[in-house]
PDB file of C-alpha atoms in Angstrom:
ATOM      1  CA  UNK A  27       3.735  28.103  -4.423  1.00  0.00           C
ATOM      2  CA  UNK A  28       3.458  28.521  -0.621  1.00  0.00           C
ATOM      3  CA  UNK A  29       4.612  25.330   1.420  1.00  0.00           C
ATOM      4  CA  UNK A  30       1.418  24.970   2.486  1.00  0.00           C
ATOM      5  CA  UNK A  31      -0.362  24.740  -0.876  1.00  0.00           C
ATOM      6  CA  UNK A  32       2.533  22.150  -1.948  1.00  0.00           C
ATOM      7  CA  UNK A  33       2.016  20.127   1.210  1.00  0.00           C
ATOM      8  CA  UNK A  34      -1.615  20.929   2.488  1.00  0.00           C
ATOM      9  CA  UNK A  35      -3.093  18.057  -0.078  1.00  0.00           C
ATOM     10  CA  UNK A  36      -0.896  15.324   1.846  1.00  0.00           C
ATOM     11  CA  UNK A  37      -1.443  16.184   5.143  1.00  0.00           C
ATOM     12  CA  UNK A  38      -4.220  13.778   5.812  1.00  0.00           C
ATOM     13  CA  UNK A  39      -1.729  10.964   4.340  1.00  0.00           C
ATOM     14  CA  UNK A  40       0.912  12.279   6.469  1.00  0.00           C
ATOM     15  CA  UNK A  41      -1.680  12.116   9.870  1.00  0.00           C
ATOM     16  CA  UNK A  42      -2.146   8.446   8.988  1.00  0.00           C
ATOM     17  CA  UNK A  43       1.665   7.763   8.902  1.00  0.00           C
ATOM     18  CA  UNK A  44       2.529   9.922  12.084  1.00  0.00           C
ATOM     19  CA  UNK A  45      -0.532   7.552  14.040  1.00  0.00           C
ATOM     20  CA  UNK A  46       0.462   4.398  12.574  1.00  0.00           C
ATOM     21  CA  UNK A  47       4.206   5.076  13.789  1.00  0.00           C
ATOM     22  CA  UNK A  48       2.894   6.149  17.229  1.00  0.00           C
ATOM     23  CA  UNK A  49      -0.300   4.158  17.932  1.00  0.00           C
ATOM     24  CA  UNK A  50      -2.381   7.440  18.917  1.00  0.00           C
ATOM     25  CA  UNK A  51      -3.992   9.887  17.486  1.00  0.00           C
ATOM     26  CA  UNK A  52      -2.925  11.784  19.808  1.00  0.00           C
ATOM     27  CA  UNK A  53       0.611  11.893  19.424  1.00  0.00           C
ATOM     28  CA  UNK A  54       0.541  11.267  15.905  1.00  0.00           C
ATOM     29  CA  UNK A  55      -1.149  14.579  15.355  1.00  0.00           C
ATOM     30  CA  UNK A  56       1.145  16.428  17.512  1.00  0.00           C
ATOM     31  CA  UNK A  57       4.068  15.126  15.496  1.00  0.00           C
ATOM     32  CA  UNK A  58       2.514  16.240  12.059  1.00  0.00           C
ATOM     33  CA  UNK A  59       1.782  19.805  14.175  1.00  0.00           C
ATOM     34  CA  UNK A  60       5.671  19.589  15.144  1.00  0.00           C
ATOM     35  CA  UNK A  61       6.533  19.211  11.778  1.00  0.00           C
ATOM     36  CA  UNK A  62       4.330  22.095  10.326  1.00  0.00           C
ATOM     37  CA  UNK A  63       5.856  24.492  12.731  1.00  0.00           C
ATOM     38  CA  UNK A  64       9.298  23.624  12.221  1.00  0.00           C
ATOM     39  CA  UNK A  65       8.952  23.901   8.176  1.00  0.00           C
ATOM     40  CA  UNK A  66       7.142  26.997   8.560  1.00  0.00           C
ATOM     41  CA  UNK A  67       9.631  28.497  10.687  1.00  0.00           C
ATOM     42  CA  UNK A  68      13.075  27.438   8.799  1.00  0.00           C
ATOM     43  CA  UNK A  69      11.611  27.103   5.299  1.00  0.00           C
ATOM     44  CA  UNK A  70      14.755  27.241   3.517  1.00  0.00           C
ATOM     45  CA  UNK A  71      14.992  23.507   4.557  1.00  0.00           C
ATOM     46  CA  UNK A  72      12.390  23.058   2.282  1.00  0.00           C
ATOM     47  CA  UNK A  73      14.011  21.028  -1.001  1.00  0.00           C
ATOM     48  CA  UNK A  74      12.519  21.474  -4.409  1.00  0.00           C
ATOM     49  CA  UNK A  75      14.440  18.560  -5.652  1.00  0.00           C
ATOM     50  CA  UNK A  76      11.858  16.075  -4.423  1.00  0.00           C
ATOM     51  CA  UNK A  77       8.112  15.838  -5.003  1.00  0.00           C
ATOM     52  CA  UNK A  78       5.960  17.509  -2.728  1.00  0.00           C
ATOM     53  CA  UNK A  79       5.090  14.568  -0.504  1.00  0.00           C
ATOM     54  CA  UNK A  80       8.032  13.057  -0.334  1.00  0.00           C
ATOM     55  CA  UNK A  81       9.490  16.133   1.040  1.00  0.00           C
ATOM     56  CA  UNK A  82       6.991  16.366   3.756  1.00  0.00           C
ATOM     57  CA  UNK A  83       7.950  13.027   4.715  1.00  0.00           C
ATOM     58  CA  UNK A  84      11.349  13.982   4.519  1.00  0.00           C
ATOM     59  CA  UNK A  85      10.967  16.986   6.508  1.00  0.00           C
ATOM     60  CA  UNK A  86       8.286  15.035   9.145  1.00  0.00           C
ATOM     61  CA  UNK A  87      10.856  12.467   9.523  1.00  0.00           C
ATOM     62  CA  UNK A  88      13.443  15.379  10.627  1.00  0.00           C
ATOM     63  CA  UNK A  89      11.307  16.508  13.417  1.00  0.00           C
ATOM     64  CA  UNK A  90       9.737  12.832  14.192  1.00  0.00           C
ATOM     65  CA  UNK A  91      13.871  11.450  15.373  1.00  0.00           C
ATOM     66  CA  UNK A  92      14.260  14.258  17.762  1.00  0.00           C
ATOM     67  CA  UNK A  93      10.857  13.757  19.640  1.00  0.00           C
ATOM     68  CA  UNK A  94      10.706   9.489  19.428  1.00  0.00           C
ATOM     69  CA  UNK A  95      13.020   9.225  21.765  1.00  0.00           C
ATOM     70  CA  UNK A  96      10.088  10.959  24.511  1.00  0.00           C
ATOM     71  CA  UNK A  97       7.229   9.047  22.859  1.00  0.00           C
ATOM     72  CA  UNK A  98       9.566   5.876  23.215  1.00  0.00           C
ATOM     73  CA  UNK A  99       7.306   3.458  20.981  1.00  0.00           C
ATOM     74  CA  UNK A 100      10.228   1.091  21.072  1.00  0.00           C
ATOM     75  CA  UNK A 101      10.070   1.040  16.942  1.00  0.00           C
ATOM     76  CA  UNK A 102      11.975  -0.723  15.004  1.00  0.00           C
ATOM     77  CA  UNK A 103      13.669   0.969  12.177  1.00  0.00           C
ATOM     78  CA  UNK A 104      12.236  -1.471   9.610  1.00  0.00           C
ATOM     79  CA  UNK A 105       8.771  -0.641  10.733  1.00  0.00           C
ATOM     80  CA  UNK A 106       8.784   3.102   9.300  1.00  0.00           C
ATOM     81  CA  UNK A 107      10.539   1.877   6.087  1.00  0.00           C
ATOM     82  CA  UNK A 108       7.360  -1.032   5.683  1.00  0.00           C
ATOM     83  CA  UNK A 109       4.732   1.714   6.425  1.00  0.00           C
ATOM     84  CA  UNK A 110       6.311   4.153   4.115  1.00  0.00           C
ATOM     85  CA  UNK A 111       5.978   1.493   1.115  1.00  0.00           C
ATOM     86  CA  UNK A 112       3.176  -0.486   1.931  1.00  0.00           C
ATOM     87  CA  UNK A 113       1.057   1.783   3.651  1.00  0.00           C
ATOM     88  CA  UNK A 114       1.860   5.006   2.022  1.00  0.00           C
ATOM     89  CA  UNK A 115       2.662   3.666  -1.360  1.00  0.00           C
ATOM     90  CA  UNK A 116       6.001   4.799  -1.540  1.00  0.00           C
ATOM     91  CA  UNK A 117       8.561   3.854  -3.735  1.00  0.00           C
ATOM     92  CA  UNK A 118      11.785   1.990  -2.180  1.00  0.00           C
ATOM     93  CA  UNK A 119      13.870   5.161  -3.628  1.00  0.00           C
ATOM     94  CA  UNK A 120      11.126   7.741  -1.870  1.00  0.00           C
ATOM     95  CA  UNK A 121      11.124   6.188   1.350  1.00  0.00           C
ATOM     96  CA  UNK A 122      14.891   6.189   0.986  1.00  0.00           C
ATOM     97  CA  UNK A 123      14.988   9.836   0.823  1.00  0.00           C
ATOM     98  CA  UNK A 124      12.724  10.280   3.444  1.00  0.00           C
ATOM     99  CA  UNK A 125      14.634   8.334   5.848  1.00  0.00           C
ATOM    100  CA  UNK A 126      18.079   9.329   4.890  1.00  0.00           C
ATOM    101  CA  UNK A 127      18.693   5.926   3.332  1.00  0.00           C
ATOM    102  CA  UNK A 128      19.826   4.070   0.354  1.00  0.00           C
ATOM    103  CA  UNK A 129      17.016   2.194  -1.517  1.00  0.00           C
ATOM    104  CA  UNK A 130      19.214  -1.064  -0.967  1.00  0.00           C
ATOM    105  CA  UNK A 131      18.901  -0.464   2.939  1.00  0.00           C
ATOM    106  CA  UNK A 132      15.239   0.485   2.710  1.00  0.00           C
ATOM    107  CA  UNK A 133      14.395  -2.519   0.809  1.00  0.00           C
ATOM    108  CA  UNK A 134      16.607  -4.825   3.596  1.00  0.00           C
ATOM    109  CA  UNK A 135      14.628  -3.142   6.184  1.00  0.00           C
ATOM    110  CA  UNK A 136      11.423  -3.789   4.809  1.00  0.00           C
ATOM    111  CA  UNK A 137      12.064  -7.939   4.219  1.00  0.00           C
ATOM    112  CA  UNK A 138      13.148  -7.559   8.225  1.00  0.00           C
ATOM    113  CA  UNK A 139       9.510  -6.110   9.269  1.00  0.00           C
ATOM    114  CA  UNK A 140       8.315  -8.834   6.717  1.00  0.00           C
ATOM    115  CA  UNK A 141       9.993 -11.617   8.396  1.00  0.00           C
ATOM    116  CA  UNK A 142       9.456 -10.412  12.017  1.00  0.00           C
ATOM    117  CA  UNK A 143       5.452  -9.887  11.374  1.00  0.00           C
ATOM    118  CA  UNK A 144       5.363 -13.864  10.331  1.00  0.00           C
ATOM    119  CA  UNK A 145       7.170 -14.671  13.614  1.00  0.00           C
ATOM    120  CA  UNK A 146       4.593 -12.191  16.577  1.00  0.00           C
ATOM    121  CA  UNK A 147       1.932 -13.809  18.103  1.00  0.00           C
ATOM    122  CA  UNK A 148      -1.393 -14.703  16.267  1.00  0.00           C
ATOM    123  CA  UNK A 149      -5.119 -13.270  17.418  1.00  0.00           C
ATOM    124  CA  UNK A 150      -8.651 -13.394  17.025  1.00  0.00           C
ATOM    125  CA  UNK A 151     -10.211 -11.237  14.477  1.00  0.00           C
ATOM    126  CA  UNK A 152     -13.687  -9.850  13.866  1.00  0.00           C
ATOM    127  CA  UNK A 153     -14.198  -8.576  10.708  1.00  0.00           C
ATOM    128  CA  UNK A 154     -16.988  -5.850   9.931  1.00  0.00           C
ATOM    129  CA  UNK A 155     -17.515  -5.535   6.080  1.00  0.00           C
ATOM    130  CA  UNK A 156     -20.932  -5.828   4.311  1.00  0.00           C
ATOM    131  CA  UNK A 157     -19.519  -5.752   1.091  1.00  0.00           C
ATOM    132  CA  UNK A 158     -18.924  -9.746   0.745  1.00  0.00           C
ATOM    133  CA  UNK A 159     -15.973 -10.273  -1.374  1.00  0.00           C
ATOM    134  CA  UNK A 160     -14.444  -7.508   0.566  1.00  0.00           C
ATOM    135  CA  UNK A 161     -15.187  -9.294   3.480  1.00  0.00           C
ATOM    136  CA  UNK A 162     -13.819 -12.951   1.732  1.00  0.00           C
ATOM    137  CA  UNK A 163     -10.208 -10.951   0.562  1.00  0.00           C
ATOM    138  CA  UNK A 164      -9.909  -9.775   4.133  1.00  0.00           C
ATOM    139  CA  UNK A 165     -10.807 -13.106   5.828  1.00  0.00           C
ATOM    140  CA  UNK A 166      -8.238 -14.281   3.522  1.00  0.00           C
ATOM    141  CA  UNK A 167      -5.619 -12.297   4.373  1.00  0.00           C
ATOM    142  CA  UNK A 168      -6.379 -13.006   8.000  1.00  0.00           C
ATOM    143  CA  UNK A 169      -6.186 -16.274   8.434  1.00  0.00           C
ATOM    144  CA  UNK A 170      -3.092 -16.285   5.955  1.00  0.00           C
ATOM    145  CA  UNK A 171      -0.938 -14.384   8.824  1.00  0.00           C
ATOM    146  CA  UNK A 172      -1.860 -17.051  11.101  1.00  0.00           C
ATOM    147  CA  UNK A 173      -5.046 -15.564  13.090  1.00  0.00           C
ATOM    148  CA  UNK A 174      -8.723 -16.985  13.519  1.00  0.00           C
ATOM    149  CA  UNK A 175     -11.322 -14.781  12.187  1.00  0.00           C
ATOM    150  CA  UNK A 176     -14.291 -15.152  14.825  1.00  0.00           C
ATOM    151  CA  UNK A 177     -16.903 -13.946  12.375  1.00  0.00           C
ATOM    152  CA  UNK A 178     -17.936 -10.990   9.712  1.00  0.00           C
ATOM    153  CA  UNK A 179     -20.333  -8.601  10.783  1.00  0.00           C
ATOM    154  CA  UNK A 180     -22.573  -6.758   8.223  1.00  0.00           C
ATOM    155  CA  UNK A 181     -23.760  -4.817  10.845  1.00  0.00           C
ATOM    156  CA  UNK A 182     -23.949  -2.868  14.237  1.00  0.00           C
ATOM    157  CA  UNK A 183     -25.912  -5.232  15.612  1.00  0.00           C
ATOM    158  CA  UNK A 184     -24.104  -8.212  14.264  1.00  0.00           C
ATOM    159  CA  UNK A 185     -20.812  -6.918  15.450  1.00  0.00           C
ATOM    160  CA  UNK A 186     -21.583  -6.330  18.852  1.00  0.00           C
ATOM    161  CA  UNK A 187     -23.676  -9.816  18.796  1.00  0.00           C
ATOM    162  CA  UNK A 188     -20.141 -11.596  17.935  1.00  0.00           C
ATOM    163  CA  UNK A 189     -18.064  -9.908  20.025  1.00  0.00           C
ATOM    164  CA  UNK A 190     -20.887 -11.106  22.964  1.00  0.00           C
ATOM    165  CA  UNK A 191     -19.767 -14.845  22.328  1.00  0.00           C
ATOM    166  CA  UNK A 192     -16.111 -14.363  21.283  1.00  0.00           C
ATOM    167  CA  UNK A 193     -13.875 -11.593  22.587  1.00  0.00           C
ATOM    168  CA  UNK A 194     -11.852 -10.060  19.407  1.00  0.00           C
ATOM    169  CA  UNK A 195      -7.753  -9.393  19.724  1.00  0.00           C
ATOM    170  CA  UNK A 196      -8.362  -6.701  16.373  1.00  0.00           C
ATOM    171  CA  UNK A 197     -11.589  -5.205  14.527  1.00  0.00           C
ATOM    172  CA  UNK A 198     -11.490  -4.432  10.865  1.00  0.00           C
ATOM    173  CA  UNK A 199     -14.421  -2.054  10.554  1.00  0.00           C
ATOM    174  CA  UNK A 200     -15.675  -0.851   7.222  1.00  0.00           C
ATOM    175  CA  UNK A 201     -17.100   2.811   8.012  1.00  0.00           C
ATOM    176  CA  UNK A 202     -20.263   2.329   5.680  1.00  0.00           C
ATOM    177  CA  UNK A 203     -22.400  -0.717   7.128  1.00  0.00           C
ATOM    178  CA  UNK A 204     -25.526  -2.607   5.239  1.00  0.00           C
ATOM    179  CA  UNK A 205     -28.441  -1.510   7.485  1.00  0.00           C
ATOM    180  CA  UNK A 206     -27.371   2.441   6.877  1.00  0.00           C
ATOM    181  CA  UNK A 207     -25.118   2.396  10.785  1.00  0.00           C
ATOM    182  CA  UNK A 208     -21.272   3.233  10.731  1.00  0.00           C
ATOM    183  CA  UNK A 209     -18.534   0.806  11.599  1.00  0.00           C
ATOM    184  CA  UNK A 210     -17.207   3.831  13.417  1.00  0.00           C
ATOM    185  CA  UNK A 211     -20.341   3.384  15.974  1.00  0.00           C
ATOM    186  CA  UNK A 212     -20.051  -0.715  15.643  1.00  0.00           C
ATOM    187  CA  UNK A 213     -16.574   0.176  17.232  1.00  0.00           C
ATOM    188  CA  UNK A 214     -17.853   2.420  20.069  1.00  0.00           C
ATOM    189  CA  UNK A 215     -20.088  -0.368  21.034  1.00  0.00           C
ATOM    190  CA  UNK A 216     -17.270  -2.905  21.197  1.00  0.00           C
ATOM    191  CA  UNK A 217     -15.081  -0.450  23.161  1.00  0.00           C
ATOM    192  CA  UNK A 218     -17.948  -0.853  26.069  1.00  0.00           C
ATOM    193  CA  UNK A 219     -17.626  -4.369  26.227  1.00  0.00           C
ATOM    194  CA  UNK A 220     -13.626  -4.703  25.970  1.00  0.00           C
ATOM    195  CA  UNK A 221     -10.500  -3.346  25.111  1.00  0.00           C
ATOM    196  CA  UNK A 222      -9.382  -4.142  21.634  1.00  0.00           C
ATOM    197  CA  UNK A 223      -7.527  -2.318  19.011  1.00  0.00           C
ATOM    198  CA  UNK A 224      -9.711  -1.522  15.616  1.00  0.00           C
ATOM    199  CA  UNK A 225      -8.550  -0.719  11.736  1.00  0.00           C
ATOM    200  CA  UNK A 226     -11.377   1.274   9.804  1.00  0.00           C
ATOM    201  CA  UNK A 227     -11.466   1.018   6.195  1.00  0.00           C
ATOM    202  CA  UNK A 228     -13.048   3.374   3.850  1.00  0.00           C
ATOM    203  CA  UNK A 229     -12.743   4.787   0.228  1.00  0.00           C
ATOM    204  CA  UNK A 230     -12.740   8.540   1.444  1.00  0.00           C
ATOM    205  CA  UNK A 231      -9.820   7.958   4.061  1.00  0.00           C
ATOM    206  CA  UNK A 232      -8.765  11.892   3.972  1.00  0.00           C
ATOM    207  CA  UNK A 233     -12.419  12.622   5.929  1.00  0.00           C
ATOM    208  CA  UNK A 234     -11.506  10.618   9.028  1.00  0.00           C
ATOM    209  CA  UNK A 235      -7.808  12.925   8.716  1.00  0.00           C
ATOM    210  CA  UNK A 236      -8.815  16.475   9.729  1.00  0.00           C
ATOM    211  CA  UNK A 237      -6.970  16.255  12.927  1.00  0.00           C
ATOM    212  CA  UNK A 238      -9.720  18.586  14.429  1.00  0.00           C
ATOM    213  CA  UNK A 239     -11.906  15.711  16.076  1.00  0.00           C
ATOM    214  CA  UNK A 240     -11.782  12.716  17.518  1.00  0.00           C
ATOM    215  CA  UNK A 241     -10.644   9.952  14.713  1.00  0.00           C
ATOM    216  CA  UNK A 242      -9.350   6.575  14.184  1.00  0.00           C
ATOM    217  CA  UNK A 243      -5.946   6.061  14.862  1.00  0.00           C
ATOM    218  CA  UNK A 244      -5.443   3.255  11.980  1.00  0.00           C
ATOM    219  CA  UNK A 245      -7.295   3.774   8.828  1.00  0.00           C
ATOM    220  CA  UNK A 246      -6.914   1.666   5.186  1.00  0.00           C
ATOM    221  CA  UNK A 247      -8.322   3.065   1.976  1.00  0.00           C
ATOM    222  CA  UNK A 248      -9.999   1.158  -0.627  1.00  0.00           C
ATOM    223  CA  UNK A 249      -9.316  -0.284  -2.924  1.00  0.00           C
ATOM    224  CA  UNK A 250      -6.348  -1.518  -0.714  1.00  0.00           C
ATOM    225  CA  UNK A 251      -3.147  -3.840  -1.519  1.00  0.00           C
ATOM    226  CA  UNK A 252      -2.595  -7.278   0.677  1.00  0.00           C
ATOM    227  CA  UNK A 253       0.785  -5.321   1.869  1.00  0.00           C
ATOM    228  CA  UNK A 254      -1.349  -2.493   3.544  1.00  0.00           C
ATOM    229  CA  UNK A 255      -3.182  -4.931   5.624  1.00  0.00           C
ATOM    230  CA  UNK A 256      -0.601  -6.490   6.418  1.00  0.00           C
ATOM    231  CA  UNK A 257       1.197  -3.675   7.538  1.00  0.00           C
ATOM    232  CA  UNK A 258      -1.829  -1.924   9.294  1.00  0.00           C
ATOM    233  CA  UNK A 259      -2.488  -5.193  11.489  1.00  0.00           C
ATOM    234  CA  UNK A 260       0.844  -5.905  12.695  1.00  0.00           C
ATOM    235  CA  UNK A 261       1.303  -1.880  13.862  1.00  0.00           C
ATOM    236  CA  UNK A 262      -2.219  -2.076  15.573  1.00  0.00           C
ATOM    237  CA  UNK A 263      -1.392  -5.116  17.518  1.00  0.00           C
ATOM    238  CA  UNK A 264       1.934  -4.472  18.295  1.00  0.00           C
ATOM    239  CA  UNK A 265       1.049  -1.163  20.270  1.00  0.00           C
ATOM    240  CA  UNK A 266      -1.412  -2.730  21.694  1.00  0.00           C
ATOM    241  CA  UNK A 267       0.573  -5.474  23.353  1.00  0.00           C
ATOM    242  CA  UNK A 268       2.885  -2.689  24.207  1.00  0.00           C
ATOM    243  CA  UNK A 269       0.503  -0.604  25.980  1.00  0.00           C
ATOM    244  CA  UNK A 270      -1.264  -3.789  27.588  1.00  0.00           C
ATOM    245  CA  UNK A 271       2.285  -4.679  29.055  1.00  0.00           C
ATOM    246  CA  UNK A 272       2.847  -1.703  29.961  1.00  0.00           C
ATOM    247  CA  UNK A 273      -0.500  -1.366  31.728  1.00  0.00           C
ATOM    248  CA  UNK A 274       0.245  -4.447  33.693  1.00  0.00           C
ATOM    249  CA  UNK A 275       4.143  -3.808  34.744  1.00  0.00           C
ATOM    250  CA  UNK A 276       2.015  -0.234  35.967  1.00  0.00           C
ATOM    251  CA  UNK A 277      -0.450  -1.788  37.797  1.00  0.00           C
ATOM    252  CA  UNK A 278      -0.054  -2.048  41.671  1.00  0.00           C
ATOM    253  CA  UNK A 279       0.900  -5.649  43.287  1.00  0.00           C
TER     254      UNK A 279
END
């Protein structure tokens, strides 16, 4: 089979990773783009020893350490080996091969992006889920990684009514809302009134993953594991700190 019949059913996946580890669509996409180019040009690098999306990892991972050091997210290792297992459900010997590392390391790395999530600063929350023991699981998770959930929204209106008396540090949006309106739209709304990072969640993840529009830059697909949350929170708010301090050291005094 052609590479891209053995890697064209994880791209989507592989879009998600690439804007999780950069914090824009944008650049994520380029990356993945990168990556396709490169394999289709030398594709005798291609390895048959792994399975196919752990190879595109591999091979995305390749491209993504020569062109970091321009993006400069100022990532940790550990971050790429938590997002690889907990996002991506990968296994610790998978994400090992895709990063060049023993499963041993991978594993160390992963307890350090554990440890150093429990120690960065805590936020507000609005949650947008009209599902309600979705909603409960998530509020749950929340508050257990130390932030304040301002309130759950089960709709458009309701969102942007919350976010009117309490200013959110991170939306969790379901895409699919009670009254028939998007989370996606819910967003755009809150976007007007201030500048906050948002997480969409959905069951059909690989539809907001084309790469040909405009589309989320974190995304979590249901049924999801407490780890992906997790995971998905910290990255969102730690880029957005970074590009909020780097905003400010920008601005002129």
């Amino acid at each position: 089979m052609s590479a891209v019949a053995n890697f064209g059913p994880h791209l989507p996946i592989l879009r998600r990773y690439a804007r999780a580890m950069t914090g824009s669509q944008v650049s994520g996409d380029a990356c993945v783009r990168a990556a396709l180019e490169a394999i289709l040009a030398a594709p005798t690098q291609i390895s048959t020893a792994h399975p196919p999306k752990v190879e595109l990892f591999r091979l995305f991972h390749a491209v993504w350490t020569s062109v970091a050091p321009a993006l400069d997210p100022k990532l940790r290792p550990e971050r790429s080996a938590l997002l690889l297992t907990a996002v991506e459900g990968l296994s610790l010997d998978e994400a090992g091969i895709v990063l060049g590392k023993s499963a041993l390391v991978v594993a160390e790395e992963v307890q350090a992006a554990r440890a150093a999530i429990q120690s960065e600063s805590i936020g507000q929350v609005l949650i947008i889920e009209d599902e309600s023991i979705i909603a409960m699981h998530l509020q749950t998770l929340v508050e257990d990684l130390g932030h304040r959930v301002i309130g759950v929204a089960t709709t458009r209106r309701e969102a942007v009514r919350l976010v009117e008396q309490a200013q959110p540090d991170l939306v969790l949006a379901d895409i699919r809302l009670a009254d028939g309106t998007s989370g996606i739209d819910a967003v755009a709304d809150i976007l007007t009134m201030c500048d906050v990072p948002a997480i969409f969640i959905t069951a059909f993840p690989e539809r907001l993953l084309s790469g040909e529009t405009l589309e989320p830059t974190y995304l979590i697909t249901k049924p999801f594991l407490p780890e992906t949350v997790t995971a998905t929170i910290s990255q969102a708010m730690f880029f957005h700190r970074e590009n909020q301090r780097a905003a400010t050291q920008a601005a002129p005094r």
